[in-house]
Structure formats: C-alpha cells, structure tokens
Tab-separated table of C-alpha atoms in Angstrom:
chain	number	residue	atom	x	y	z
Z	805	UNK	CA	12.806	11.270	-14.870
Z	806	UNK	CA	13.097	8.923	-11.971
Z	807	UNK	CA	11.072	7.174	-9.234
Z	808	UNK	CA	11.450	5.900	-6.036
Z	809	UNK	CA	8.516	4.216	-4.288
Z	810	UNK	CA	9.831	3.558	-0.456
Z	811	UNK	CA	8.851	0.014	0.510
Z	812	UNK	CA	10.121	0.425	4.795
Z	813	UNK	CA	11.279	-2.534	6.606
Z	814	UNK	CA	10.290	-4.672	9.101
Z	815	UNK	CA	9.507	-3.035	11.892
Z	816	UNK	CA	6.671	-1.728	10.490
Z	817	UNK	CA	3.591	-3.562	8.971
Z	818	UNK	CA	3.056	-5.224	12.157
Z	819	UNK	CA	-0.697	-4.181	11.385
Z	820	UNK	CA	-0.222	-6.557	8.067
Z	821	UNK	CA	0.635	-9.491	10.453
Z	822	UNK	CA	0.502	-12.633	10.217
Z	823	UNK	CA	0.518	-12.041	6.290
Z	824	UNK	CA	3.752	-10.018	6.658
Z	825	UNK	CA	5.780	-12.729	8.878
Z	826	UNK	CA	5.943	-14.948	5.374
Z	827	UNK	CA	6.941	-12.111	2.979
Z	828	UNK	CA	7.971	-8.216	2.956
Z	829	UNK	CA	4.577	-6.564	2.516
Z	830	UNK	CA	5.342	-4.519	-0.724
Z	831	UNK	CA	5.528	-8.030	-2.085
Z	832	UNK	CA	1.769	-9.005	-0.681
Z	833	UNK	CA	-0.451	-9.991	-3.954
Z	834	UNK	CA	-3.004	-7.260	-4.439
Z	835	UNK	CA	-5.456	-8.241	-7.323
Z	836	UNK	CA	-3.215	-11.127	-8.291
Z	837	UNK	CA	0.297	-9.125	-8.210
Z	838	UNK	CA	2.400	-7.803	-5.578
Z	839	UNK	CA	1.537	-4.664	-4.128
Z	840	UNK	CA	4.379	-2.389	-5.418
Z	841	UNK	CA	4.229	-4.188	-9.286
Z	842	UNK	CA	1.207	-1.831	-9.491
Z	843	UNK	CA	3.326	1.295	-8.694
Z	844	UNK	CA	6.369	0.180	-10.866
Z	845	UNK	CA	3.776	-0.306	-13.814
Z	846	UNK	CA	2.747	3.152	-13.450
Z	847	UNK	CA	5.993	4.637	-13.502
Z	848	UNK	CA	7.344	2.535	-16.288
Z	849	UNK	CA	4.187	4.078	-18.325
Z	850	UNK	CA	5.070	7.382	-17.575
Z	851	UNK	CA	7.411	8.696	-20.695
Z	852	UNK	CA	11.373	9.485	-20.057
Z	853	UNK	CA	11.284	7.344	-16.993
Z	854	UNK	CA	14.898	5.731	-16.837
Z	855	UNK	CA	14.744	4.326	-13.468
Z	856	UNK	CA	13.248	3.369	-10.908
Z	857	UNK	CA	14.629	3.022	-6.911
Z	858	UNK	CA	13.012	0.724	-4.842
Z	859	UNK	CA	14.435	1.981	-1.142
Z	860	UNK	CA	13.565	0.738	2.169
Z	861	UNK	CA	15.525	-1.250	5.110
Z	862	UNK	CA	14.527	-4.966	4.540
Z	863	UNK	CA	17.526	-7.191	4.160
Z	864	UNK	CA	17.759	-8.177	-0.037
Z	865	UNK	CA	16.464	-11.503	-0.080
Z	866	UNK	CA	15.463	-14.603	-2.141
Z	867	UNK	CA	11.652	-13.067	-2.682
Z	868	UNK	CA	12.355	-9.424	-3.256
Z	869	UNK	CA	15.632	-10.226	-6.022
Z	870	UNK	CA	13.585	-12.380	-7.886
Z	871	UNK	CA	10.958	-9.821	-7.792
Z	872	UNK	CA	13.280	-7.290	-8.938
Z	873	UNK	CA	14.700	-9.581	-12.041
Z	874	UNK	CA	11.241	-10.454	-12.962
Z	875	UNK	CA	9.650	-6.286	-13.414
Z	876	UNK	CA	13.027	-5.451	-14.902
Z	877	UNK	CA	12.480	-7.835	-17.697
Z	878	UNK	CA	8.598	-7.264	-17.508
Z	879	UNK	CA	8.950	-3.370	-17.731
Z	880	UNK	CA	12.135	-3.072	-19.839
Z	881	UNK	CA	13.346	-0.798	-17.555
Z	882	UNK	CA	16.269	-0.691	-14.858
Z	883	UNK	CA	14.903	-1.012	-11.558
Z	884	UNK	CA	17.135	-1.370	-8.078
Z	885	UNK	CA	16.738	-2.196	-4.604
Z	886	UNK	CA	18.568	0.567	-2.335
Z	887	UNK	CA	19.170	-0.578	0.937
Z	888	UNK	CA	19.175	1.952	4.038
Z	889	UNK	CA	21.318	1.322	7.109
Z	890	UNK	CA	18.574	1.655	9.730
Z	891	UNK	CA	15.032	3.235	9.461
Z	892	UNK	CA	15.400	6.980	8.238
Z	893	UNK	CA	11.864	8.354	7.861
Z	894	UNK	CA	10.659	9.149	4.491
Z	895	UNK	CA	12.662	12.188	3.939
Z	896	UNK	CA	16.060	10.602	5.616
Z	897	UNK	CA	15.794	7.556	2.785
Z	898	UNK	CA	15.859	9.815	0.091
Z	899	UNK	CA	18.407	12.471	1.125
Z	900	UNK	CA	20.925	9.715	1.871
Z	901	UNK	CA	20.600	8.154	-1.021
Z	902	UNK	CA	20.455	11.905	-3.183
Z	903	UNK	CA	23.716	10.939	-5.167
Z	904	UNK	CA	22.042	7.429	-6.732
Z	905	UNK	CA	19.048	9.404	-7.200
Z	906	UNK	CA	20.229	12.772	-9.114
Z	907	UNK	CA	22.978	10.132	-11.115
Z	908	UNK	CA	22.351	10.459	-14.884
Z	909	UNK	CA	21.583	14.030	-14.186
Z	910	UNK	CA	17.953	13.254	-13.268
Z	911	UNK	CA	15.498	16.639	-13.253
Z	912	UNK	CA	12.546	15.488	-11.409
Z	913	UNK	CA	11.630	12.226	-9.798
Z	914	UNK	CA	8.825	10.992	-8.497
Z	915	UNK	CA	8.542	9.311	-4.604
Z	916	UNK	CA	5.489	6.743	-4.066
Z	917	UNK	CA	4.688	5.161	-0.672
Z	918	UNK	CA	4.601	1.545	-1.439
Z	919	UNK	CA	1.691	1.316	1.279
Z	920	UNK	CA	-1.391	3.200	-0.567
Z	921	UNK	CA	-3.354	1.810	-3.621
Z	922	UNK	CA	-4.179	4.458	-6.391
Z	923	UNK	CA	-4.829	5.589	-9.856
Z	924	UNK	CA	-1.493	6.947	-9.910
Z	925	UNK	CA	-2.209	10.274	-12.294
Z	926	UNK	CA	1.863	10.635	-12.604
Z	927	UNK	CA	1.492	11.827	-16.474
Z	928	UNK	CA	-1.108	14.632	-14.772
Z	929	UNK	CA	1.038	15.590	-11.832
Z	930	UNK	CA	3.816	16.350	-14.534
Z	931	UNK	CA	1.388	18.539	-16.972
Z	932	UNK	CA	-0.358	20.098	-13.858
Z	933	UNK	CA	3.454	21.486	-12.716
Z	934	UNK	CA	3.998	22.409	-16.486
Z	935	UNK	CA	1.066	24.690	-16.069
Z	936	UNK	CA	1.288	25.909	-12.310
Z	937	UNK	CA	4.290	27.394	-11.255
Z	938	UNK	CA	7.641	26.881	-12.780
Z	939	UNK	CA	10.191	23.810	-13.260
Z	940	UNK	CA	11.320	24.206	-9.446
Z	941	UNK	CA	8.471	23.614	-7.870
Z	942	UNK	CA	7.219	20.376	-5.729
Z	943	UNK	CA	3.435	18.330	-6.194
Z	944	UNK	CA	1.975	16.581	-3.723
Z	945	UNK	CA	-0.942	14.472	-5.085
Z	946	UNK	CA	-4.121	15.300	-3.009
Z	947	UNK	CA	-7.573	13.614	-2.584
Z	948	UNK	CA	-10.693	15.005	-1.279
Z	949	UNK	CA	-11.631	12.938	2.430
Z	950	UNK	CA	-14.670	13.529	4.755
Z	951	UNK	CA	-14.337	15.677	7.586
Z	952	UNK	CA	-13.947	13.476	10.565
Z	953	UNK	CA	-11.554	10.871	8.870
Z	954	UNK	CA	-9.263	13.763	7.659
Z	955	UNK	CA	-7.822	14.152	11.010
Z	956	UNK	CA	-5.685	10.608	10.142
Z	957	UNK	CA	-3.754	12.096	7.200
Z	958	UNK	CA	-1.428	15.261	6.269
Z	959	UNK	CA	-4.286	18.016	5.697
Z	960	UNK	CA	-3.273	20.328	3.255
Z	961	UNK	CA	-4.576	23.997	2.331
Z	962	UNK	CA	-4.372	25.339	-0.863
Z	963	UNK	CA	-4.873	28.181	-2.573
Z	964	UNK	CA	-8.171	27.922	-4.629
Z	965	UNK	CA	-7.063	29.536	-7.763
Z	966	UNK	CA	-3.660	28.484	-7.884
Z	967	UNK	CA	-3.677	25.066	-6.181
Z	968	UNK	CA	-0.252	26.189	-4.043
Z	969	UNK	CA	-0.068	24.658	-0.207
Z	970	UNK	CA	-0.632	27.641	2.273
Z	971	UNK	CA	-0.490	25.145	4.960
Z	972	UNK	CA	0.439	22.049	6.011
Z	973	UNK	CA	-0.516	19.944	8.970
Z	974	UNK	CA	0.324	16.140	9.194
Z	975	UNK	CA	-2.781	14.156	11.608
Z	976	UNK	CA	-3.989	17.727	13.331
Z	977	UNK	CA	-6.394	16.923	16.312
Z	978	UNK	CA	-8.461	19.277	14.729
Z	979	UNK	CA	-9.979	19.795	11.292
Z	980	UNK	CA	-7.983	21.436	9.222
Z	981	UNK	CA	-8.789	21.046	5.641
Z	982	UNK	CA	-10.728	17.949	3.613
Z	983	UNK	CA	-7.560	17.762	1.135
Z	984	UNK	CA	-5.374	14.923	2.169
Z	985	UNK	CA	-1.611	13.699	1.158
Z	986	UNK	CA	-1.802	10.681	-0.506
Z	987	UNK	CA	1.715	9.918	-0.271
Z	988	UNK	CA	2.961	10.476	-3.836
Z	989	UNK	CA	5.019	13.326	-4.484
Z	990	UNK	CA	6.852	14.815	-7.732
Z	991	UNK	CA	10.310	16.658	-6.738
Z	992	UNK	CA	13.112	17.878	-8.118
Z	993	UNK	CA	16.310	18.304	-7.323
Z	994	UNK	CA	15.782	21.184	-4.965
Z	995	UNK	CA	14.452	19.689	-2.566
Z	996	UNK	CA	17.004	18.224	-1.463
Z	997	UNK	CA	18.685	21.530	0.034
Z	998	UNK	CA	15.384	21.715	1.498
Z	999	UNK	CA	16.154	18.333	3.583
Z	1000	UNK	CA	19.599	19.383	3.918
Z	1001	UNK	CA	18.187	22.513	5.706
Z	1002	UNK	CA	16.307	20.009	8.320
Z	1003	UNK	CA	19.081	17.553	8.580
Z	1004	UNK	CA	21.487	20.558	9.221
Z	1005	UNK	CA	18.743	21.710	12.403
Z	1006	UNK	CA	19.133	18.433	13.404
Z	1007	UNK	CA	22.517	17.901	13.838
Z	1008	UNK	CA	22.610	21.491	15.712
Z	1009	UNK	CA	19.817	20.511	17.850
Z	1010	UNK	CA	22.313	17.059	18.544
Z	1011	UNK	CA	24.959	19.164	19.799
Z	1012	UNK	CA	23.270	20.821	21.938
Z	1013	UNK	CA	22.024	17.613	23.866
Z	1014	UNK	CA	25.378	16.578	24.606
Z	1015	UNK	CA	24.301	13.795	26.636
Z	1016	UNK	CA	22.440	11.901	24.356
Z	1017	UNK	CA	24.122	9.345	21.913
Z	1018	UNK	CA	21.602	9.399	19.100
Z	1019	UNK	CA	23.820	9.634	16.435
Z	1020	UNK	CA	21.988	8.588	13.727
Z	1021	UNK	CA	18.883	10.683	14.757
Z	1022	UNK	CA	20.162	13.562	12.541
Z	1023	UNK	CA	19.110	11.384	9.817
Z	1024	UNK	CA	16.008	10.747	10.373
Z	1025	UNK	CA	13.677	13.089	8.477
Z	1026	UNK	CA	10.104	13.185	7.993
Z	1027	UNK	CA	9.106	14.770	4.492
Z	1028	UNK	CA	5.671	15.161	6.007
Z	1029	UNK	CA	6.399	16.748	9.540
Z	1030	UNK	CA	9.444	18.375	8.936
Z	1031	UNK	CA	9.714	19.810	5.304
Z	1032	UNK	CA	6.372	20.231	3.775
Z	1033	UNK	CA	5.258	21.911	6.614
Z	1034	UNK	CA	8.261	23.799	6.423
Z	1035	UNK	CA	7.654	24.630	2.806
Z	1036	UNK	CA	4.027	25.434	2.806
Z	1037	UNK	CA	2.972	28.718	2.175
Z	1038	UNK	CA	6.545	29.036	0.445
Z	1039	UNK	CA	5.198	29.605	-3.228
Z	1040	UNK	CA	7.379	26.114	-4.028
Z	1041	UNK	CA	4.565	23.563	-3.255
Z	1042	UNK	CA	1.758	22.499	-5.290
Z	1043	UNK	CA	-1.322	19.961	-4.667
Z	1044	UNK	CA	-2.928	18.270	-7.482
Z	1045	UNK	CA	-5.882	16.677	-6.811
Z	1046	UNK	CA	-7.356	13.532	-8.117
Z	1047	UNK	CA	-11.134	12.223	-8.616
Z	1048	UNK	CA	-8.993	8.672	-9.288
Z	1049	UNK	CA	-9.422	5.967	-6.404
Z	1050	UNK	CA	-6.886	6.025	-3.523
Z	1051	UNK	CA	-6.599	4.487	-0.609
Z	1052	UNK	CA	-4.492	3.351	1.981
Z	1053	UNK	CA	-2.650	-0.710	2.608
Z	1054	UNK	CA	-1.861	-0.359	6.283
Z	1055	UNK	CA	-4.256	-3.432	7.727
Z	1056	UNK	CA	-4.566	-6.931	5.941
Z	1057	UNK	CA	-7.906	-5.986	6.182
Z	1058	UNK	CA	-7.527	-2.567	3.646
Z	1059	UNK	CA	-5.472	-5.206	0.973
Z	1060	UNK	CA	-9.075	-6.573	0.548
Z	1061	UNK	CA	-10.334	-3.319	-0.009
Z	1062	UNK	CA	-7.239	-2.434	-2.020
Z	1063	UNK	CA	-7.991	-5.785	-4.026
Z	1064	UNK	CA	-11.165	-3.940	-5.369
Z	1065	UNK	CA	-10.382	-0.883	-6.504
Z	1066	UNK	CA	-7.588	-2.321	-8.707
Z	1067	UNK	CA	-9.526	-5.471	-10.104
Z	1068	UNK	CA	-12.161	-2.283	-11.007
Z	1069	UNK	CA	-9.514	-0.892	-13.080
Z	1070	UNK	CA	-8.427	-3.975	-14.649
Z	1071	UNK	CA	-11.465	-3.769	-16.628
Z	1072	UNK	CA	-9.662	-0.729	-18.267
Z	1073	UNK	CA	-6.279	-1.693	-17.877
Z	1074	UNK	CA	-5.836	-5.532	-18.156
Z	1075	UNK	CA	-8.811	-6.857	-18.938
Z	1076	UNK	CA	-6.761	-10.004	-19.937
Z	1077	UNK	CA	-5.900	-10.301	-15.698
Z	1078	UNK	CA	-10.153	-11.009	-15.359
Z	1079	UNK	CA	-11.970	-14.269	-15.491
Z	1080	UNK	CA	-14.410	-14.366	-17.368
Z	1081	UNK	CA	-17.719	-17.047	-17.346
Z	1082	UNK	CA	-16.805	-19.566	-19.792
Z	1083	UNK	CA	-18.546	-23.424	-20.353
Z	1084	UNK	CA	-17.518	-26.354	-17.899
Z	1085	UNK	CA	-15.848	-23.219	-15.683
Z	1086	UNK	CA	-17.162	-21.862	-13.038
Z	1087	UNK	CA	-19.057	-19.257	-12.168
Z	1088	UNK	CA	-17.556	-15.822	-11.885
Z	1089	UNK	CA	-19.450	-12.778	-10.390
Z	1090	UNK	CA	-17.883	-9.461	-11.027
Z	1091	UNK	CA	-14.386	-8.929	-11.269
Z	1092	UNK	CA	-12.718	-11.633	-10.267
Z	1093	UNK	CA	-8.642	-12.746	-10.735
Z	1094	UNK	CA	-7.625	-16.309	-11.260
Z	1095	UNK	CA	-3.743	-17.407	-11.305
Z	1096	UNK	CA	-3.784	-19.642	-14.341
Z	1097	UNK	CA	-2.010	-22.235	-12.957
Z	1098	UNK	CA	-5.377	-22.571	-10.042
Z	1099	UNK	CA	-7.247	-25.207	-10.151
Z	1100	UNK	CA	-11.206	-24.376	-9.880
Z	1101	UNK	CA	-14.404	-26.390	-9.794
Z	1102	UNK	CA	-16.941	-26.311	-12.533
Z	1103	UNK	CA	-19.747	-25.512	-9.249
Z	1104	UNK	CA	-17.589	-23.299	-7.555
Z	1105	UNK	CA	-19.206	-19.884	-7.360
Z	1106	UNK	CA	-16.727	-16.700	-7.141
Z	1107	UNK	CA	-16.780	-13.266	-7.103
Z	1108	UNK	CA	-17.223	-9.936	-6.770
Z	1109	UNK	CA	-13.747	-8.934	-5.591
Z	1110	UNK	CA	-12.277	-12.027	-5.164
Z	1111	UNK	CA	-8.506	-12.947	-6.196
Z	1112	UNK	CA	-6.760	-16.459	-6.669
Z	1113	UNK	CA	-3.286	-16.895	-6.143
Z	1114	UNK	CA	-0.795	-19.692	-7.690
Z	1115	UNK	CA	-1.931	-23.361	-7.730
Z	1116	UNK	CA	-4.795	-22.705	-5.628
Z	1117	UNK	CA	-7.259	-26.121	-5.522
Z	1118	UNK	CA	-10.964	-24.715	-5.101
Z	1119	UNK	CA	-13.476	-27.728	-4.665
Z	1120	UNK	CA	-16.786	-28.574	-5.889
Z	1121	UNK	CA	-19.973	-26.175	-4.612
Z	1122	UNK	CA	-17.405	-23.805	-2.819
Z	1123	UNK	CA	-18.118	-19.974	-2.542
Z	1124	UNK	CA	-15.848	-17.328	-2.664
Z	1125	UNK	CA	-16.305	-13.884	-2.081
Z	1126	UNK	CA	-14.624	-10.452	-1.245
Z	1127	UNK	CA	-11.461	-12.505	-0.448
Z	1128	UNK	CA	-7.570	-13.426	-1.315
Z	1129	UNK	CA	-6.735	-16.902	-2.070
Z	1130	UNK	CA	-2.876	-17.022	-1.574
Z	1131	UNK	CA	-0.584	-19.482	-3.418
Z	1132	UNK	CA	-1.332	-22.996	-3.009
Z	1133	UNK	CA	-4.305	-22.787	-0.687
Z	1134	UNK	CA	-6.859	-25.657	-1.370
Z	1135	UNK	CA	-10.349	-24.638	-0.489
Z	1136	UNK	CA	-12.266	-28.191	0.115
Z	1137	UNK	CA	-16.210	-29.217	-1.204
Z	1138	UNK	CA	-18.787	-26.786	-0.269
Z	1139	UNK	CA	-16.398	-24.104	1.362
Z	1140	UNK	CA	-17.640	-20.665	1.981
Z	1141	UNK	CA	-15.018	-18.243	2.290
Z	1142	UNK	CA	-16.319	-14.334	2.781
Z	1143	UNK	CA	-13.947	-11.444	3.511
Z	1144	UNK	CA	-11.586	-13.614	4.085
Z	1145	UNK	CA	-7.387	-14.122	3.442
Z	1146	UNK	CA	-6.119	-17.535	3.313
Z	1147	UNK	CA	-2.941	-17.573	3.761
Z	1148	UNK	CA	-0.233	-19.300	1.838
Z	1149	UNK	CA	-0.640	-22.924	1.611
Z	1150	UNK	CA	-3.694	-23.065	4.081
Z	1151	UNK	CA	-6.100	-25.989	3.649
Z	1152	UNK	CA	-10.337	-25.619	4.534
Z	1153	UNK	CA	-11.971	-29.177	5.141
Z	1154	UNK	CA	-14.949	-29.415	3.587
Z	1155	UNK	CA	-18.663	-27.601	4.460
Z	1156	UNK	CA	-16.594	-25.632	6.850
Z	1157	UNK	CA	-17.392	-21.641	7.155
Z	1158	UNK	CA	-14.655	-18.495	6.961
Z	1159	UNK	CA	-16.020	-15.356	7.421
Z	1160	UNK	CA	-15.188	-12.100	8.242
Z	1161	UNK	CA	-16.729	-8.470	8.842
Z	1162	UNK	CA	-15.385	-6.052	5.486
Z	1163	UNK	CA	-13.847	-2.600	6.861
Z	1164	UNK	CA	-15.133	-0.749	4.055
Z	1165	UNK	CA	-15.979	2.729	3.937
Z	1166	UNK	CA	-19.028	3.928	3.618
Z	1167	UNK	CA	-20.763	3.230	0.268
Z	1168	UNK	CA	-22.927	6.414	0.176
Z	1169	UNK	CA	-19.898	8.992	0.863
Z	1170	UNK	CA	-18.332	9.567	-2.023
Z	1171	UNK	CA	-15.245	10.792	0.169
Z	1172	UNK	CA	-14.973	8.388	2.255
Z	1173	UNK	CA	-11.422	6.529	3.251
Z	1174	UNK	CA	-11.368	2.912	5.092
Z	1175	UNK	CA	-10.393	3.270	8.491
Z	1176	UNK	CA	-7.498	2.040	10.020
Z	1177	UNK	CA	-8.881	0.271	12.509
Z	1178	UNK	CA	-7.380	-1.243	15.764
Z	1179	UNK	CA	-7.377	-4.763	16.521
Z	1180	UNK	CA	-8.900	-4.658	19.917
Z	1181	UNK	CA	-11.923	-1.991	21.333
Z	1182	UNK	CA	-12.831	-1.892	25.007
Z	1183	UNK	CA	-10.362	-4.630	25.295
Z	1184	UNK	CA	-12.400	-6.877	22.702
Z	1185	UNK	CA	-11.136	-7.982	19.678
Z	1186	UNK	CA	-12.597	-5.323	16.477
Z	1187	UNK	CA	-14.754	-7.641	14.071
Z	1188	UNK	CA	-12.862	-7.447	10.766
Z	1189	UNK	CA	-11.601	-9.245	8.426
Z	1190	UNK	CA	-11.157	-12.688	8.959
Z	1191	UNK	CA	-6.722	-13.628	8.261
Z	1192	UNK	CA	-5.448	-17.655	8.452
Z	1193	UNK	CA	-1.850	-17.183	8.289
Z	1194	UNK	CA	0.594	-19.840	6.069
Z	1195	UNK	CA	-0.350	-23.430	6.772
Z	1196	UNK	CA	-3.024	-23.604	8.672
Z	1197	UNK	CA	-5.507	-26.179	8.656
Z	1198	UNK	CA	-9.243	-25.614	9.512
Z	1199	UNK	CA	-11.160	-29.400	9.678
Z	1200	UNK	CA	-14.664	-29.995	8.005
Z	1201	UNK	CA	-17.725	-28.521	8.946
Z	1202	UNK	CA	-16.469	-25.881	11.503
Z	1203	UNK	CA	-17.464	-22.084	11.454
Z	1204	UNK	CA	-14.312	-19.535	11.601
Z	1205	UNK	CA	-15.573	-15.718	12.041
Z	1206	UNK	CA	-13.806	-12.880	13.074
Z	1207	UNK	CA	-10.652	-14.784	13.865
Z	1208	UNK	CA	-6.691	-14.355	12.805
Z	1209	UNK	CA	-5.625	-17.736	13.095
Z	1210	UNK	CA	-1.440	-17.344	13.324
Z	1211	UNK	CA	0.892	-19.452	11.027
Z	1212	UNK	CA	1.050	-23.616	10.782
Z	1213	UNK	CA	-1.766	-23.605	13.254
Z	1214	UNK	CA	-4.327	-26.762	12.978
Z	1215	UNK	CA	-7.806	-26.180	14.497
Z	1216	UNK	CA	-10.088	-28.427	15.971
Z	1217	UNK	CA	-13.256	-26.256	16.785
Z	1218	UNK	CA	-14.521	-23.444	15.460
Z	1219	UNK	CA	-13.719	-19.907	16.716
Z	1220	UNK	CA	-15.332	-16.505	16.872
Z	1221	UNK	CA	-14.053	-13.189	17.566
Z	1222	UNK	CA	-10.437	-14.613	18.501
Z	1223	UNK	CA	-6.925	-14.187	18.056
Z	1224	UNK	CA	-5.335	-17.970	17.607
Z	1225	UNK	CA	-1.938	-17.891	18.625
C-alpha cells in the first residue's frame, strides 16, 4: 500500500490569505500540528503502508523539508515530497508521477486532498472494497450533506444495495444526490489506464485546435470532472460512506472549525495533546491545545476550541476562545480574543478586544457542512472570522471585529468590518 495526499501550490489558497503568504497551507497548525501531519498519521496507522507521496507544485523549501525529516522520523515511515512542473489538476499529478507511485510494485494506494479535515476511515475503505466488488475496483469516501449545500461538492449516486456510483456529477446547479466526495479516494493500479484514456482525448482534442499552444493542457486532468464521471455507472466505482466528521480547509475561517473537530478526537486519540486544569495553571474549558513551550497566566481563561502555538506569552485575566494562537504571539493583560487567528508573532496591548463572527454550520443539522463563504456580499465585507496576519501589532484598549488585518501592520484605532491592507 501507498498514499499520496496532494498538497497544490501557490496559486491556490488565496482564500487562506494572509495566513498562507507566511507558510504553504498544508503546513498551517490545525489543533496544534500542521494540517497534513493529521493525514500522514492516518496513513502511517493503516497496516502495509510503505510510503507515503506528498505531491503538489510548491517549490521544496526550508519549512516543508524540515517538515518532511521530522514525520519521517515521527512515523517510521518513508515519506517524499514530489514536485510537479506546473499545476496538473488532481488527476494530472498523479498520472505523471504513476512510475514513483506503482515503484515497489504497489497494489492499491490511497489519494487524500490535503485541504479537508476528517476521520479518515482508511482501514474501512480497504475492508468495505474486500467485501464489495473485487480487487480492481475504486472507493471514493462519501458523507451524507444537506440538500442545498450539496450543490458545492461532487454529488454522487449509488446504488442502495451495493453502494456502486451510478452517477457522478461534480458542483451540479441542481440537486442531484445528498452523498458528497470528500476527497479521499482508494485506487489501484487501474486507474491509471483510466487517466491515460482522458489524457489520450486530450491530446486528440489538442490537435485538432491547431492554433492554440497549450501544450501542457493535455496534462491537466481532473479526477473529479473527467474520470469519475467517466467511470460511474461502470461497475468499477464504489462509495463508502462515513458517520466520522469531515469537513472542508478552504477559508482561514473553516481551520477554526477544522481546529474543533480534531481537538474532539484528541480526546480519543491523543489525549496527551489536551490541557488539562491543573493548580497555579489556568483555566481550561473544553478541549483546549497548549504548545508546551507557551507561556500562560495562572488567570487566563481558555477554551472550548482553542489552540496555542510555540512560545506563545498569554497575560494575566486574558480570554481565549474558539481561536488559533500561532507561534510566538503574546496576548497582553486582560485580552479577549474570540474566533479569532493571530498570526505568527502578532502582539495584543492590553484590555484590547479581537473578535470575530464563527462560520459554523448549523448546530441542529446533523448534515450540515460550513460554507465556503466569500469575503465580500453586496460589495460589503462578509462578517467572519476575525485573521491578524504575522507581526502585527494591535495597541491597548482598542476593539478589532470582523477585520483581516494584513502582515507587519501596526494599528492605531480600532476597526470593524474591514480589510487592513
């Protein structure tokens, strides 16, 4: 077995900005580690996994080697970084990339989008082929959304009894079907003459428009668009579908959200990552992360959801809550900091106010997904959460809500409902 979780490049996450100018955002702490260390740790779990592919288009750097070096020795397990040319689409990645993949005479792998949070039931999505279907067919992990927020994911129809996709439709403009993709898929290695098949089409459809010089459009292949729809219906795709959490990391906003879900299972999984109420410490409410090398008053008050990075100074009667402390962020006296990120190495003077409006989903629907919100609505900036990029200053006694205050930025006022660039 295999995996390989695709992490994109820079182009994209622009929604993650400012948090994604300062470091690629598979790297972003979620619950107090980066965002893909919770996919690796699943796969590492999983039993015959030999390796695992991290694939995308960002330029290998300082941050992401170290990263690399660090889960290697954490997970006993190889894991490398495969770089593609330019961006391919999440089918293109994998089919150039086929021989590395299939090396060691690999029989199934697994391919995780780095962007979406989840229970990851890999073990399951292995037993559930085992039992459906034979050793060439595909499984798409599927969760159960409400109607109206289906139409922003690949809707997927099954067969009742037998779970196989009859149809496929990636972000239909009508409703389709209340099973979504959740962007984790087990393969093998037919699929690849599958993408082949679509990369072939491609090339033929190229040749045809003599005029145009996109040579390296060929390439580009959607898994979603262009083969599962292809496939469906096929008798060689599967859904399995999870009760587990899921969700998806596009907005800075959702990492909050993200944030919760996996400091929930920590209680299961790690309960060593959660702080617990101790004498002389302060006071924790719910689940709540703290970096061990953070520095936190006795009267600070934090919690639920709320995660501390890496030498993070919180003051005296501060109150955290629903938020991400990043990495050597000092929170002043008698802060209050609600759905809130502070970026890296941000400073809050003292009795000032950060606040933000959560973009949860709805508590009563049992099936409901966050929405992926955009920034601006009738040409007004959508309440949300509140981001101060790396190295910003806010002064005492001010009231921030609503606001994404851009990197190395000091205020002098408070702001509301604003974009400070």
């Amino acid at each position: 077995l295999k995996a390989v979780i695709l992490i994109g490049g820079p182009q994209k996450g622009t929604r993650f900005r400012p948090l994604s100018f300062e470091v690629p955002k598979p790297l972003f702490p979620v619950a107090g580690v980066p965002m893909v260390q919770h996919h690796i740790e699943a796969c590492a779990k999983v039993p015959g996994m030999k390796e695992i592919l991290l694939m995308g288009f960002y330029q290998p750097n300082e941050a992401l080697s170290r990263f690399l070096v660090s889960a290697q020795q954490e997970f006993k397990i190889p894991i490398r970084y495969l770089q593609e040319y330019a961006a391919l689409g999440t089918g293109g990645g994998i089919y150039h990339f086929r021989d590395q993949i299939l090396s060691g005479g690999a029989e199934a792998f697994f391919v995780l989008n780095a962007d979406v949070c989840s229970e990851f039931p890999l073990q399951e999505m292995l037993e559930f082929r085992q039992q459906h279907g034979d050793v060439h067919t595909f499984v798409i992990l599927g969760t159960t959304a409400n109607r109206t927020q289906a139409l922003n994911y690949g809707c997927i129809v099954a067969n009742a009894d037998t779970q196989e996709v009859q149809h496929y439709v990636e972000k239909p403009s009508t409703f389709v079907s209340e099973i979504i993709n959740c962007g984790i898929y087990l393969f093998t290695p037919a699929i690849f003459q599958h993408i082949g098949e679509v990369f072939q089409r491609n090339q033929q459809e190229l040749a045809l428009e003599e005029s145009s010089n996109g040579w390296q459009r060929a390439e580009v292949i959607r898994l979603e668009q262009d083969v599962f729809t292809a496939l469906a219906g096929s008798g060689k795709l599967y859904v399995y579908k999870t009760d587990g959490f899921w969700s998806q990391i596009k907005s800075a906003g959702s990492a909050i959200y993200a944030s919760r879900l996996y400091l929930n299972q920590y209680s299961k999984s790690h309960p060593e990552r959660l702080a617990q109420n101790k004498p002389g410490g302060p006071v924790i409410r719910g689940n709540v992360y703290i970096h061990p090398t953070a520095s936190i008053d006795s009267t600070a008050v934090l919690g639920p959801n709320v995660s501390i990075g890496e030498g993070v100074t919180v003051g005296a009667g501060v109150r955290v809550r629903e938020s991400i402390v990043l990495h050597g962020a000092s929170l002043h006296d008698h802060t209050c900091v609600l759905n809130t990120i502070v970026g890296w190495d941000s400073t809050i003077g003292r009795w000032a106010r950060v606040e933000g409006t959560p973009s949860d989903p709805n508590p009563n629907d049992p099936y409901a997904k966050i929405d992926s919100e955009t920034l601006f609505r009738d040409g007004r900036l959508t309440p949300s959460i509140t981001i101060l990029g790396c190295s910003v200053t806010i002064p005492a006694e001010v009231v921030i809500l609503n606001s994404i205050v851009l990197p190395h930025k000091e205020l002098s006022r408070s702001y509301k409902n604003q974009i400070i660039l």
